[in-house]
Backbone as JSON Lines, residues from 0, in Angstrom:
{"i":0,"aa":"M","n":[117.6,99.43,115.0],"ca":[117.12,98.37,115.71],"c":[115.78,97.99,114.75]}
{"i":1,"aa":"A","n":[115.5,96.69,114.64],"ca":[114.39,96.12,113.91],"c":[113.23,96.12,114.72]}
{"i":2,"aa":"L","n":[112.03,96.19,114.2],"ca":[110.81,96.27,114.7],"c":[110.21,94.88,114.87]}
{"i":3,"aa":"F","n":[109.27,94.83,115.78],"ca":[108.44,93.71,115.75],"c":[108.99,92.52,116.63]}
{"i":4,"aa":"G","n":[109.8,92.63,117.54],"ca":[110.31,91.59,118.39],"c":[111.5,90.63,117.76]}
{"i":5,"aa":"S","n":[111.87,89.68,118.24],"ca":[113.0,88.76,117.96],"c":[112.77,87.84,116.56]}
{"i":6,"aa":"D","n":[113.74,87.51,116.0],"ca":[113.58,86.87,114.59],"c":[112.85,85.48,114.8]}
{"i":7,"aa":"D","n":[112.89,84.9,116.04],"ca":[112.33,83.7,116.23],"c":[110.86,83.58,116.84]}
{"i":8,"aa":"E","n":[110.41,84.81,117.12],"ca":[109.14,84.9,117.54],"c":[107.96,84.65,116.62]}
{"i":9,"aa":"K","n":[106.86,84.0,116.89],"ca":[105.85,83.99,116.12],"c":[105.24,85.49,116.06]}
{"i":10,"aa":"P","n":[104.9,85.92,114.61],"ca":[104.39,87.18,114.69],"c":[103.24,87.49,115.55]}
{"i":11,"aa":"A","n":[103.05,88.62,116.35],"ca":[102.08,88.73,117.3],"c":[101.07,89.51,116.35]}
{"i":12,"aa":"K","n":[99.84,89.36,116.82],"ca":[98.56,90.04,116.01],"c":[98.86,91.7,116.2]}
{"i":13,"aa":"I","n":[98.86,92.36,115.13],"ca":[99.07,94.0,115.35],"c":[97.84,94.47,114.53]}
{"i":14,"aa":"T","n":[96.97,95.2,115.27],"ca":[95.86,95.63,114.59],"c":[95.65,97.3,114.42]}
{"i":15,"aa":"T","n":[96.6,97.91,115.08],"ca":[96.77,99.49,114.92],"c":[98.01,99.71,114.32]}
{"i":16,"aa":"P","n":[97.89,100.71,113.22],"ca":[99.01,100.75,112.44],"c":[100.26,101.42,113.32]}
{"i":17,"aa":"V","n":[101.46,100.8,113.02],"ca":[102.66,101.3,113.91],"c":[103.7,101.99,112.92]}
{"i":18,"aa":"D","n":[104.4,102.86,113.49],"ca":[105.42,103.48,112.81],"c":[106.61,102.75,112.63]}
{"i":19,"aa":"P","n":[107.02,102.0,111.4],"ca":[108.28,101.14,111.37],"c":[109.68,102.11,111.36]}
{"i":20,"aa":"N","n":[109.53,103.31,111.64],"ca":[110.77,104.16,111.56],"c":[111.49,103.98,110.03]}
{"i":21,"aa":"W","n":[110.89,104.58,109.41],"ca":[111.27,104.63,107.8],"c":[112.63,105.27,107.85]}
{"i":22,"aa":"V","n":[113.6,104.82,107.14],"ca":[114.92,105.56,107.27],"c":[114.91,106.74,106.24]}
{"i":23,"aa":"R","n":[115.54,107.77,106.8],"ca":[115.77,109.03,106.09],"c":[117.18,109.48,106.06]}
{"i":24,"aa":"T","n":[117.5,110.67,105.26],"ca":[118.69,111.27,105.33],"c":[118.74,111.9,106.67]}
{"i":25,"aa":"P","n":[119.89,112.38,107.22],"ca":[120.1,113.17,108.33],"c":[119.41,114.44,108.19]}
{"i":26,"aa":"E","n":[118.91,114.81,106.96],"ca":[118.16,116.14,106.79],"c":[116.63,115.8,106.85]}
{"i":27,"aa":"G","n":[116.32,114.65,106.97],"ca":[114.85,114.08,107.1],"c":[114.22,113.9,105.83]}
{"i":28,"aa":"R","n":[114.95,113.78,104.67],"ca":[114.48,113.43,103.33],"c":[114.48,111.97,102.89]}
{"i":29,"aa":"F","n":[113.67,111.66,102.0],"ca":[113.77,110.32,101.35],"c":[114.81,110.47,100.16]}
{"i":30,"aa":"L","n":[115.34,109.15,99.9],"ca":[116.32,109.16,98.83],"c":[115.74,108.91,97.4]}
{"i":31,"aa":"P","n":[116.22,109.43,96.47],"ca":[115.83,109.1,95.03],"c":[116.3,107.59,94.94]}
{"i":32,"aa":"F","n":[115.2,106.76,94.6],"ca":[115.44,105.45,94.19],"c":[116.4,105.13,93.24]}
{"i":33,"aa":"L","n":[116.4,105.5,92.2],"ca":[117.31,104.86,90.92],"c":[118.52,105.77,91.16]}
{"i":34,"aa":"E","n":[118.99,106.42,92.05],"ca":[120.27,107.19,92.2],"c":[120.96,106.58,93.36]}
{"i":35,"aa":"L","n":[120.38,105.86,94.31],"ca":[120.91,105.39,95.53],"c":[121.86,104.12,95.29]}
{"i":36,"aa":"D","n":[122.88,104.03,95.91],"ca":[123.86,102.76,95.87],"c":[123.64,102.17,97.31]}
{"i":37,"aa":"P","n":[122.79,101.06,97.14],"ca":[122.28,100.16,98.39],"c":[123.73,99.74,99.17]}
{"i":38,"aa":"E","n":[124.74,99.48,98.4],"ca":[125.89,98.71,99.12],"c":[126.57,100.04,99.66]}
{"i":39,"aa":"E","n":[126.68,101.04,99.39],"ca":[127.42,102.14,99.91],"c":[126.61,102.55,101.2]}
{"i":40,"aa":"L","n":[125.2,102.24,101.2],"ca":[124.39,102.49,102.41],"c":[124.51,101.5,103.37]}
{"i":41,"aa":"G","n":[125.3,100.42,103.07],"ca":[125.41,99.23,104.17],"c":[124.2,98.37,104.1]}
{"i":42,"aa":"L","n":[123.42,98.13,102.96],"ca":[122.34,97.32,103.08],"c":[122.47,95.78,102.5]}
{"i":43,"aa":"N","n":[123.74,95.71,102.34],"ca":[124.0,94.04,101.96],"c":[123.59,93.25,103.24]}
{"i":44,"aa":"K","n":[122.87,92.27,103.02],"ca":[122.5,91.31,104.2],"c":[121.68,92.07,105.33]}
{"i":45,"aa":"V","n":[121.08,92.99,105.05],"ca":[120.44,93.85,105.81],"c":[118.95,93.55,105.39]}
{"i":46,"aa":"G","n":[118.02,92.91,106.43],"ca":[116.68,92.73,106.04],"c":[115.71,93.83,106.28]}
{"i":47,"aa":"G","n":[114.53,93.92,105.55],"ca":[113.54,94.8,106.04],"c":[112.45,94.92,104.85]}
{"i":48,"aa":"V","n":[111.62,95.91,104.95],"ca":[110.66,96.24,103.97],"c":[110.9,97.58,103.26]}
{"i":49,"aa":"F","n":[110.35,97.75,102.15],"ca":[110.48,98.96,101.55],"c":[109.37,99.45,100.61]}
{"i":50,"aa":"L","n":[109.17,100.64,100.52],"ca":[108.17,101.39,99.69],"c":[108.62,102.29,98.73]}
{"i":51,"aa":"I","n":[108.23,102.14,97.44],"ca":[108.56,103.07,96.34],"c":[107.45,103.87,96.01]}
{"i":52,"aa":"W","n":[107.71,105.3,95.61],"ca":[106.66,106.02,95.13],"c":[107.1,106.8,94.08]}
{"i":53,"aa":"H","n":[106.35,107.69,93.14],"ca":[106.89,108.61,92.24],"c":[106.3,109.86,92.75]}
{"i":54,"aa":"G","n":[106.97,110.85,92.38],"ca":[106.74,112.23,92.88],"c":[105.89,112.81,91.78]}
{"i":55,"aa":"G","n":[106.02,114.08,91.56],"ca":[105.21,114.8,90.5],"c":[104.1,115.54,91.0]}
{"i":56,"aa":"V","n":[103.24,115.67,90.09],"ca":[101.91,116.64,90.4],"c":[101.15,115.75,91.04]}
{"i":57,"aa":"R","n":[100.95,114.47,91.01],"ca":[99.99,113.69,91.55],"c":[100.75,112.35,92.14]}
{"i":58,"aa":"P","n":[101.48,112.44,93.09],"ca":[102.44,111.33,93.69],"c":[101.64,110.15,93.99]}
{"i":59,"aa":"Q","n":[102.18,109.03,93.78],"ca":[101.51,107.69,93.97],"c":[102.41,106.7,94.31]}
{"i":60,"aa":"W","n":[101.93,105.86,95.19],"ca":[102.65,104.47,95.66],"c":[102.78,103.64,94.47]}
{"i":61,"aa":"V","n":[104.24,103.22,94.14],"ca":[104.31,102.25,93.13],"c":[104.69,100.84,93.43]}
{"i":62,"aa":"Y","n":[105.29,100.46,94.51],"ca":[105.69,99.09,94.82],"c":[106.11,98.97,96.4]}
{"i":63,"aa":"A","n":[105.55,97.94,96.77],"ca":[106.14,97.5,98.2],"c":[106.73,96.21,98.04]}
{"i":64,"aa":"G","n":[107.9,96.04,98.79],"ca":[108.51,94.73,98.92],"c":[109.31,94.56,100.1]}
{"i":65,"aa":"H","n":[109.9,93.4,100.26],"ca":[110.78,92.98,101.45],"c":[111.94,92.14,100.91]}
{"i":66,"aa":"G","n":[112.84,91.98,101.82],"ca":[113.98,91.15,101.34],"c":[115.01,90.76,102.72]}
{"i":67,"aa":"K","n":[115.58,89.77,102.56],"ca":[116.75,89.46,103.66],"c":[117.84,90.29,103.33]}
{"i":68,"aa":"D","n":[118.03,90.77,102.19],"ca":[119.14,91.53,101.6],"c":[118.44,92.72,100.74]}
{"i":69,"aa":"L","n":[118.5,93.92,101.49],"ca":[117.67,95.03,100.73],"c":[118.65,95.51,99.67]}
{"i":70,"aa":"A","n":[119.72,95.35,99.48],"ca":[120.79,95.84,98.49],"c":[120.27,94.89,97.18]}
{"i":71,"aa":"S","n":[120.17,93.76,97.36],"ca":[119.66,92.86,96.23],"c":[118.27,93.18,95.87]}
{"i":72,"aa":"A","n":[117.41,93.25,96.79],"ca":[115.93,93.74,96.65],"c":[115.83,94.89,95.9]}
{"i":73,"aa":"F","n":[116.77,95.92,96.25],"ca":[116.61,97.23,95.51],"c":[117.18,97.04,94.12]}
{"i":74,"aa":"H","n":[118.13,96.23,93.75],"ca":[118.61,96.07,92.42],"c":[117.68,95.49,91.59]}
{"i":75,"aa":"Q","n":[116.76,94.46,92.27],"ca":[115.84,93.73,91.47],"c":[114.49,94.62,91.17]}
{"i":76,"aa":"A","n":[114.29,95.59,92.08],"ca":[113.28,96.52,91.85],"c":[113.81,97.54,90.94]}
{"i":77,"aa":"G","n":[114.8,98.01,90.9],"ca":[115.31,99.0,90.14],"c":[115.5,98.47,88.58]}
{"i":78,"aa":"N","n":[115.62,97.29,88.37],"ca":[115.63,96.68,87.1],"c":[114.38,96.17,86.61]}
{"i":79,"aa":"N","n":[113.16,96.39,87.24],"ca":[111.98,95.83,87.01],"c":[111.33,97.24,86.2]}
{"i":80,"aa":"K","n":[111.2,96.92,84.89],"ca":[110.69,97.79,83.89],"c":[109.43,98.47,84.34]}
{"i":81,"aa":"D","n":[108.42,97.67,85.04],"ca":[106.94,98.09,85.53],"c":[107.36,99.14,86.59]}
{"i":82,"aa":"I","n":[108.35,98.94,87.31],"ca":[108.52,99.97,88.45],"c":[109.11,101.28,87.92]}
{"i":83,"aa":"S","n":[110.38,100.91,87.12],"ca":[111.23,102.07,86.41],"c":[110.43,102.91,85.63]}
{"i":84,"aa":"Y","n":[109.18,102.42,85.11],"ca":[108.6,103.26,84.35],"c":[107.99,104.61,84.91]}
{"i":85,"aa":"Y","n":[107.85,104.49,86.05],"ca":[107.33,105.61,86.88],"c":[108.12,106.64,87.12]}
{"i":86,"aa":"D","n":[109.59,106.34,86.76],"ca":[110.41,107.36,87.06],"c":[110.18,108.77,86.37]}
{"i":87,"aa":"N","n":[109.36,108.48,85.29],"ca":[109.07,109.68,84.48],"c":[108.0,110.56,85.03]}
{"i":88,"aa":"N","n":[107.36,110.26,86.11],"ca":[106.32,110.89,86.88],"c":[106.72,111.73,88.11]}
{"i":89,"aa":"G","n":[107.94,112.49,87.84],"ca":[108.58,113.16,88.95],"c":[109.58,112.55,89.75]}
{"i":90,"aa":"G","n":[110.13,111.41,89.44],"ca":[110.94,110.74,89.97],"c":[110.51,109.59,90.96]}
{"i":91,"aa":"L","n":[111.45,108.52,91.2],"ca":[111.02,107.51,92.08],"c":[111.85,107.79,93.4]}
{"i":92,"aa":"F","n":[111.19,107.65,94.41],"ca":[111.66,107.73,95.84],"c":[111.45,106.47,96.64]}
{"i":93,"aa":"V","n":[112.35,106.22,97.7],"ca":[112.22,104.83,98.44],"c":[112.3,105.34,99.83]}
{"i":94,"aa":"A","n":[111.57,104.54,100.68],"ca":[111.83,104.4,102.22],"c":[111.95,102.77,102.47]}
{"i":95,"aa":"W","n":[112.72,102.81,103.49],"ca":[112.86,101.48,103.9],"c":[112.91,101.34,105.45]}
{"i":96,"aa":"A","n":[112.42,100.22,106.07],"ca":[112.58,100.11,107.6],"c":[113.02,98.67,107.64]}
{"i":97,"aa":"L","n":[113.65,98.72,108.83],"ca":[114.2,97.22,109.39],"c":[113.02,96.7,110.32]}
{"i":98,"aa":"V","n":[112.69,95.58,109.42],"ca":[111.47,94.84,110.15],"c":[111.93,93.38,110.31]}
{"i":99,"aa":"K","n":[111.92,92.77,111.53],"ca":[112.14,91.42,111.53],"c":[111.43,90.33,110.42]}
{"i":100,"aa":"E","n":[112.13,89.46,110.16],"ca":[111.66,88.49,109.08],"c":[110.08,87.93,109.35]}
{"i":101,"aa":"P","n":[109.76,87.36,110.42],"ca":[108.51,87.01,110.42],"c":[107.25,88.02,110.13]}
{"i":102,"aa":"Y","n":[107.67,89.3,110.37],"ca":[106.67,90.39,110.15],"c":[106.56,90.9,108.61]}
{"i":103,"aa":"R","n":[107.76,90.75,107.85],"ca":[107.91,91.12,106.69],"c":[106.7,91.12,105.52]}
{"i":104,"aa":"A","n":[106.34,89.72,105.45],"ca":[105.46,89.59,104.46],"c":[104.03,90.15,104.74]}
{"i":105,"aa":"G","n":[103.71,90.21,106.05],"ca":[102.54,90.77,106.47],"c":[102.54,92.39,106.25]}
{"i":106,"aa":"V","n":[103.74,92.92,106.54],"ca":[103.81,94.59,106.4],"c":[103.56,94.77,104.79]}
{"i":107,"aa":"V","n":[104.31,93.95,104.04],"ca":[104.23,94.15,102.7],"c":[102.93,94.02,102.14]}
{"i":108,"aa":"K","n":[102.01,92.98,102.72],"ca":[100.68,92.68,102.14],"c":[99.81,93.95,102.36]}
{"i":109,"aa":"Y","n":[100.06,94.39,103.67],"ca":[99.36,95.69,104.04],"c":[99.63,96.96,103.16]}
{"i":110,"aa":"L","n":[100.73,97.18,102.98],"ca":[101.19,98.27,102.19],"c":[100.8,98.17,100.71]}
{"i":111,"aa":"D","n":[100.91,96.79,100.0],"ca":[100.41,96.66,98.72],"c":[99.11,96.87,98.57]}
{"i":112,"aa":"Q","n":[98.2,96.34,99.56],"ca":[96.79,96.4,99.52],"c":[96.26,97.71,99.88]}
{"i":113,"aa":"S","n":[96.77,98.25,101.07],"ca":[96.05,99.5,101.51],"c":[96.28,100.76,100.71]}
{"i":114,"aa":"F","n":[97.62,100.79,100.38],"ca":[98.09,102.05,99.5],"c":[97.84,101.79,98.09]}
{"i":115,"aa":"K","n":[97.38,100.62,97.57],"ca":[96.85,100.64,96.27],"c":[98.09,100.77,95.19]}
{"i":116,"aa":"T","n":[99.3,100.02,95.5],"ca":[100.37,100.2,94.66],"c":[100.12,99.98,93.19]}
{"i":117,"aa":"L","n":[101.0,100.86,92.3],"ca":[100.61,100.7,90.78],"c":[101.18,99.31,90.21]}
{"i":118,"aa":"V","n":[102.29,98.82,90.84],"ca":[102.73,97.54,90.43],"c":[102.57,96.55,91.63]}
{"i":119,"aa":"E","n":[101.86,95.58,91.51],"ca":[101.48,94.6,92.33],"c":[102.54,93.76,92.69]}
{"i":120,"aa":"N","n":[102.79,93.49,94.07],"ca":[103.69,92.42,94.52],"c":[102.96,91.01,94.57]}
{"i":121,"aa":"T","n":[103.46,90.24,93.63],"ca":[102.89,88.86,93.48],"c":[103.59,87.7,94.21]}
{"i":122,"aa":"T","n":[104.73,88.18,94.71],"ca":[105.78,87.18,95.29],"c":[106.13,87.21,96.71]}
{"i":123,"aa":"D","n":[105.89,88.15,97.33],"ca":[106.37,88.6,98.74],"c":[105.33,88.09,99.83]}
{"i":124,"aa":"F","n":[104.17,87.69,99.43],"ca":[103.1,87.35,100.36],"c":[102.11,86.43,99.68]}
{"i":125,"aa":"N","n":[101.32,85.8,100.4],"ca":[100.13,84.78,99.75],"c":[98.95,85.2,100.44]}
{"i":126,"aa":"D","n":[97.8,84.47,100.01],"ca":[96.48,84.75,100.54],"c":[96.37,84.4,101.92]}
{"i":127,"aa":"N","n":[97.22,83.61,102.5],"ca":[97.28,83.12,103.99],"c":[98.01,84.29,104.97]}
{"i":128,"aa":"T","n":[98.63,85.15,104.34],"ca":[99.32,86.23,105.02],"c":[98.55,87.12,105.85]}
{"i":129,"aa":"D","n":[98.67,87.26,107.02],"ca":[97.9,88.33,107.58],"c":[98.32,89.66,107.42]}
{"i":130,"aa":"P","n":[97.79,90.74,107.06],"ca":[98.34,91.98,106.85],"c":[98.64,92.5,108.24]}
{"i":131,"aa":"I","n":[99.93,93.28,108.27],"ca":[100.32,93.9,109.38],"c":[100.43,95.43,109.21]}
{"i":132,"aa":"P","n":[99.54,96.13,109.89],"ca":[99.37,97.77,109.5],"c":[100.51,98.42,110.04]}
{"i":133,"aa":"V","n":[101.04,99.16,109.09],"ca":[102.2,100.38,109.44],"c":[101.68,101.58,108.84]}
{"i":134,"aa":"L","n":[102.2,102.6,109.44],"ca":[102.1,104.04,108.94],"c":[102.9,104.27,107.7]}
{"i":135,"aa":"P","n":[102.56,104.95,106.77],"ca":[103.2,105.18,105.51],"c":[104.37,106.11,105.96]}
{"i":136,"aa":"P","n":[105.3,106.23,104.76],"ca":[106.42,107.24,105.07],"c":[105.67,108.75,104.9]}
{"i":137,"aa":"S","n":[105.98,109.67,105.88],"ca":[105.21,110.96,105.78],"c":[106.34,111.99,105.3]}
{"i":138,"aa":"A","n":[105.87,113.23,104.86],"ca":[106.5,114.16,104.32],"c":[107.43,114.81,105.35]}
{"i":139,"aa":"K","n":[106.86,114.81,106.48],"ca":[107.61,115.64,107.48],"c":[108.05,114.62,108.72]}
{"i":140,"aa":"K","n":[109.17,114.64,109.22],"ca":[109.5,113.77,110.51],"c":[109.02,114.42,111.51]}
{"i":141,"aa":"R","n":[108.25,113.71,112.35],"ca":[107.63,114.12,113.54],"c":[108.5,114.42,114.61]}
């Protein structure tokens, strides 16, 4: 179930970070980004937000984005050399959450700015977008 109300609602003002229920494997792990098959995972025409990071000695957030078709968005991100460059730093991992369309740009703006991603997202939000705070993917499922 997607977060933050119905598709036709005007986004409510959210000031306290919420858990968007980042998708994990049944074992509670996050998936290696460049190895996943988004079509096999059923992400065609499924909208949401995503966050990519690299592992290694000093993991860092790499890129935050959103799309109305996560499969397509993942392919675009995977073909972006600025993002895939960081695979050499312990591999790339991804988490995604089903977030309703009116909230996606605000969530991505919050992720991009608050987590200081290495690759800035310059298309999924603008200066007038209100950031919507969410909790980052955590190492352990609560």
